[in-house]
XYZ file of N, CA and C in Angstrom:
327
model
N 62.666 111.518 62.106
C 62.737 112.525 62.731
C 62.701 112.544 64.423
N 61.586 111.695 64.296
C 61.398 111.494 66.009
C 62.418 109.981 66.429
N 62.635 109.339 65.514
C 63.282 108.270 65.784
C 64.703 108.489 66.164
N 64.874 109.578 65.605
C 66.539 110.104 65.762
C 66.488 110.642 67.419
N 65.344 112.025 67.371
C 65.304 112.125 68.974
C 65.089 111.308 70.211
N 64.906 110.201 69.953
C 64.778 108.997 70.735
C 66.103 108.187 70.917
N 66.948 108.415 69.898
C 68.097 107.674 70.213
C 68.960 108.822 70.659
N 68.780 109.871 70.450
C 70.039 110.875 71.329
C 69.461 110.612 72.516
N 67.844 110.790 72.930
C 67.658 111.039 74.287
C 67.977 109.786 75.297
N 68.247 108.677 74.321
C 68.184 106.920 75.070
C 69.918 107.474 75.203
N 70.659 107.734 74.484
C 72.388 107.975 74.654
C 72.520 109.108 75.588
N 71.659 110.060 75.852
C 72.290 111.145 76.751
C 72.065 110.444 78.436
N 70.893 109.395 78.454
C 70.655 108.875 79.567
C 71.737 107.664 79.501
N 71.864 106.783 78.884
C 72.864 105.514 78.707
C 74.061 105.912 79.212
N 74.956 107.151 78.577
C 76.050 107.218 78.589
C 76.960 107.672 79.737
N 76.296 108.521 80.672
C 76.183 109.046 81.685
C 76.513 107.851 82.586
N 75.310 107.137 82.875
C 74.962 105.764 83.351
C 76.683 104.764 83.317
N 76.663 105.042 82.371
C 77.991 103.849 81.836
C 79.243 104.781 82.568
N 79.250 105.829 82.138
C 80.355 106.800 82.563
C 80.519 106.524 84.409
N 79.314 106.457 84.843
C 79.637 106.107 86.445
C 79.965 104.741 86.454
N 79.624 103.662 86.115
C 79.814 102.492 86.467
C 81.180 102.344 85.826
N 81.986 102.572 85.063
C 83.379 102.674 84.882
C 84.367 103.134 86.082
N 83.695 104.604 86.468
C 84.386 105.120 87.650
C 84.250 104.153 88.771
N 83.302 103.972 88.972
C 83.250 103.186 90.415
C 84.357 101.573 89.974
N 84.130 101.119 88.987
C 84.913 99.911 88.595
C 86.502 100.493 89.109
N 86.655 101.534 88.527
C 88.103 102.104 88.784
C 88.476 102.508 90.054
N 87.628 102.740 90.938
C 88.239 103.124 92.149
C 88.123 102.071 93.064
N 87.269 100.765 92.876
C 87.359 99.750 93.795
C 88.759 99.318 93.149
N 89.291 99.091 91.881
C 90.670 98.984 91.562
C 91.619 99.086 92.049
N 91.651 100.770 92.195
C 92.784 101.649 93.080
C 92.464 100.860 94.092
N 91.425 100.909 95.399
C 91.372 100.439 96.679
C 92.379 99.240 96.838
N 91.950 98.146 96.125
C 92.787 96.884 95.800
C 94.110 97.033 95.832
N 94.228 97.680 94.858
C 95.791 97.916 94.423
C 96.416 98.618 96.132
N 95.778 99.475 96.781
C 96.446 100.189 98.107
C 96.589 99.434 98.609
N 95.661 98.228 99.112
C 95.872 97.232 100.262
C 96.930 96.126 99.892
N 96.975 96.053 98.617
C 98.227 94.998 98.620
C 99.385 95.821 98.392
N 99.502 97.004 98.089
C 100.570 97.422 98.126
C 101.433 97.684 99.850
N 100.303 97.730 100.417
C 100.257 98.121 101.871
C 101.258 96.615 102.307
N 102.395 97.651 103.178
C 103.211 96.652 104.092
C 103.098 96.503 105.260
N 102.689 95.414 106.012
C 102.293 95.440 107.284
C 103.147 95.439 108.308
N 104.356 94.436 107.594
C 105.633 94.426 108.347
C 106.079 95.725 108.826
N 106.209 96.463 107.477
C 107.256 97.451 107.592
C 106.565 98.880 108.564
N 105.137 99.029 108.353
C 104.472 99.830 108.935
C 104.368 99.781 110.727
N 104.369 98.107 110.849
C 104.784 97.853 112.287
C 105.780 98.188 112.850
N 106.955 98.142 111.930
C 107.988 98.590 112.596
C 108.252 99.658 112.649
N 107.345 100.603 111.897
C 107.983 102.305 111.625
C 107.022 102.866 113.201
N 105.773 102.291 112.894
C 104.594 102.784 113.532
C 104.131 102.170 115.416
N 104.214 100.703 114.994
C 103.890 100.097 116.310
C 105.000 99.470 117.233
N 106.325 98.965 116.408
C 107.151 98.187 117.722
C 107.609 99.047 118.601
N 107.443 100.275 118.571
C 108.002 101.133 119.968
C 107.363 101.233 121.075
N 105.960 100.935 121.013
C 105.200 100.735 122.140
C 104.671 98.871 122.543
N 104.734 98.271 121.055
C 104.283 96.803 121.352
C 105.364 95.884 121.755
N 106.595 96.365 120.985
C 107.654 95.459 121.243
C 107.742 94.866 119.899
N 109.041 94.479 119.755
C 109.692 93.724 118.349
C 108.634 92.583 117.862
N 108.177 91.857 118.895
C 107.304 90.414 119.000
C 106.136 90.969 119.083
N 105.445 92.003 119.066
C 104.070 92.512 119.751
C 103.773 91.510 120.984
N 104.796 91.740 122.037
C 104.692 91.294 123.400
C 104.312 92.002 124.269
N 103.803 93.190 124.368
C 103.732 94.313 124.881
C 102.427 95.007 124.606
N 101.378 95.038 125.617
C 100.015 95.919 125.356
C 99.095 95.459 124.083
N 99.476 94.317 124.236
C 98.864 93.393 122.731
C 98.297 92.204 123.600
N 96.501 91.903 123.028
C 96.300 91.156 123.778
C 95.627 89.882 122.178
N 96.487 88.940 121.935
C 95.991 88.739 120.773
C 94.636 87.755 120.920
N 94.254 87.366 121.864
C 93.008 86.818 121.991
C 91.711 87.474 121.741
N 92.161 88.660 121.880
C 90.488 89.685 121.587
C 89.985 89.062 119.408
N 88.946 89.352 119.778
C 88.475 89.302 118.054
C 89.055 90.422 116.974
N 89.741 89.683 115.990
C 90.264 90.760 115.012
C 89.425 92.259 114.878
N 88.149 92.014 114.818
C 86.999 93.266 114.522
C 87.364 94.262 116.131
N 87.864 93.922 117.087
C 88.128 94.496 118.216
C 89.386 95.259 118.121
N 90.278 94.545 117.600
C 91.678 94.923 117.911
C 91.993 96.229 116.126
N 91.026 95.768 115.468
C 90.995 96.544 114.110
C 90.446 98.116 114.896
N 89.424 97.796 115.496
C 88.544 99.034 115.799
C 89.991 100.046 116.722
N 90.144 99.052 117.405
C 90.997 99.723 118.890
C 92.129 100.869 117.460
N 93.065 99.658 116.313
C 94.084 100.583 115.803
C 93.248 101.933 114.866
N 91.931 101.635 114.711
C 91.481 102.779 113.765
C 90.535 103.788 114.546
N 90.558 103.791 116.022
C 89.805 104.833 116.880
C 91.044 105.137 117.869
N 92.090 104.334 118.115
C 92.688 104.493 119.251
C 92.252 103.948 120.491
N 93.103 104.124 121.599
C 92.534 103.489 122.819
C 93.149 104.681 123.788
N 92.163 104.574 124.543
C 92.013 106.374 125.679
C 92.355 105.113 126.866
N 93.491 104.905 127.078
C 93.875 104.127 128.220
C 94.980 104.785 129.100
N 94.955 104.662 130.662
C 95.875 105.345 131.361
C 96.735 104.199 131.955
N 97.793 104.505 132.114
C 98.785 105.728 132.026
C 99.195 106.061 130.431
N 98.899 105.564 129.375
C 99.250 105.624 128.136
C 98.053 105.259 127.249
N 98.603 106.158 126.011
C 97.157 106.370 125.245
C 97.800 105.987 123.838
N 96.819 105.095 123.125
C 97.525 104.626 121.836
C 96.520 105.467 120.845
N 97.275 106.592 119.880
C 96.404 107.046 118.904
C 95.621 106.247 117.973
N 94.921 107.209 117.191
C 93.953 106.721 115.998
C 94.687 106.577 114.941
N 94.744 105.702 114.350
C 95.497 105.650 113.038
C 94.846 105.984 111.475
N 93.242 105.698 111.973
C 92.349 106.207 110.729
C 92.570 107.663 110.470
N 92.829 108.234 111.566
C 93.168 109.847 111.413
C 94.550 110.082 110.523
N 95.421 108.990 110.682
C 96.653 109.114 109.805
C 96.634 108.043 108.779
N 95.896 107.926 107.977
C 95.884 107.419 106.633
C 95.441 105.980 106.838
N 95.694 105.133 107.909
C 95.317 103.685 108.035
C 93.887 103.319 107.575
N 93.712 102.574 106.621
C 92.353 101.998 105.845
C 91.978 101.041 107.372
N 90.742 100.278 107.016
C 90.266 99.290 107.778
C 90.792 98.369 107.289
N 91.282 98.073 105.923
C 91.960 96.649 105.470
C 93.350 96.546 105.985
N 93.741 97.724 106.223
C 95.140 98.030 106.458
C 95.442 97.716 107.970
N 94.384 98.159 108.751
C 94.491 98.273 110.055
C 94.037 96.417 110.298
N 93.287 95.801 109.371
C 93.296 94.118 109.702
C 94.456 93.302 109.132
N 95.226 94.089 107.974
C 96.765 93.238 107.582
C 97.374 93.693 109.099
N 97.612 94.957 109.597
C 98.580 94.778 110.666
C 97.995 93.834 112.190
N 96.283 94.053 112.530
C 96.425 93.275 113.239
C 96.761 91.386 112.799
N 96.846 90.970 111.362
C 97.286 89.806 111.277
C 98.712 89.563 111.318
N 99.331 90.514 110.905
C 101.144 90.604 111.041
C 101.084 90.735 112.518
N 100.481 91.105 113.621
C 100.718 91.159 114.940
C 100.995 90.306 115.436
N 99.754 89.399 115.285
C 99.311 87.778 115.482
C 100.282 86.928 115.299
N 100.670 87.135 114.124
C 101.908 85.989 113.611
C 103.324 86.314 114.497
N 103.334 87.254 114.679
C 104.474 87.836 115.869
C 104.721 87.179 117.229
N 103.137 86.928 117.427
C 103.455 86.599 118.781
C 103.421 85.126 118.723
N 103.586 83.958 117.461
C 103.596 82.472 117.757
C 105.399 81.958 117.366
């Protein structure tokens, strides 16, 4: 009887832990898929080209570190006379912002 209670107790502890591990793994896979499905070129054309130009020739300093450019994309830039909006609030993730920065740098070459 005591052995059966021990097995049940262990099962009640181990099963939720295993369940949490599986949920965490699924979330990581979903995030990776979202980044993989992200089309930086299309997003740039739709959201960025109107201010930065077709070849990222306007208001974009490709010599800045990627981290600085990603942060600017996510948090926005409060410059006069033109302000860049924060795209983090519009659903762009850090990984997607990095992809946009990489795409913009490739346009400059």
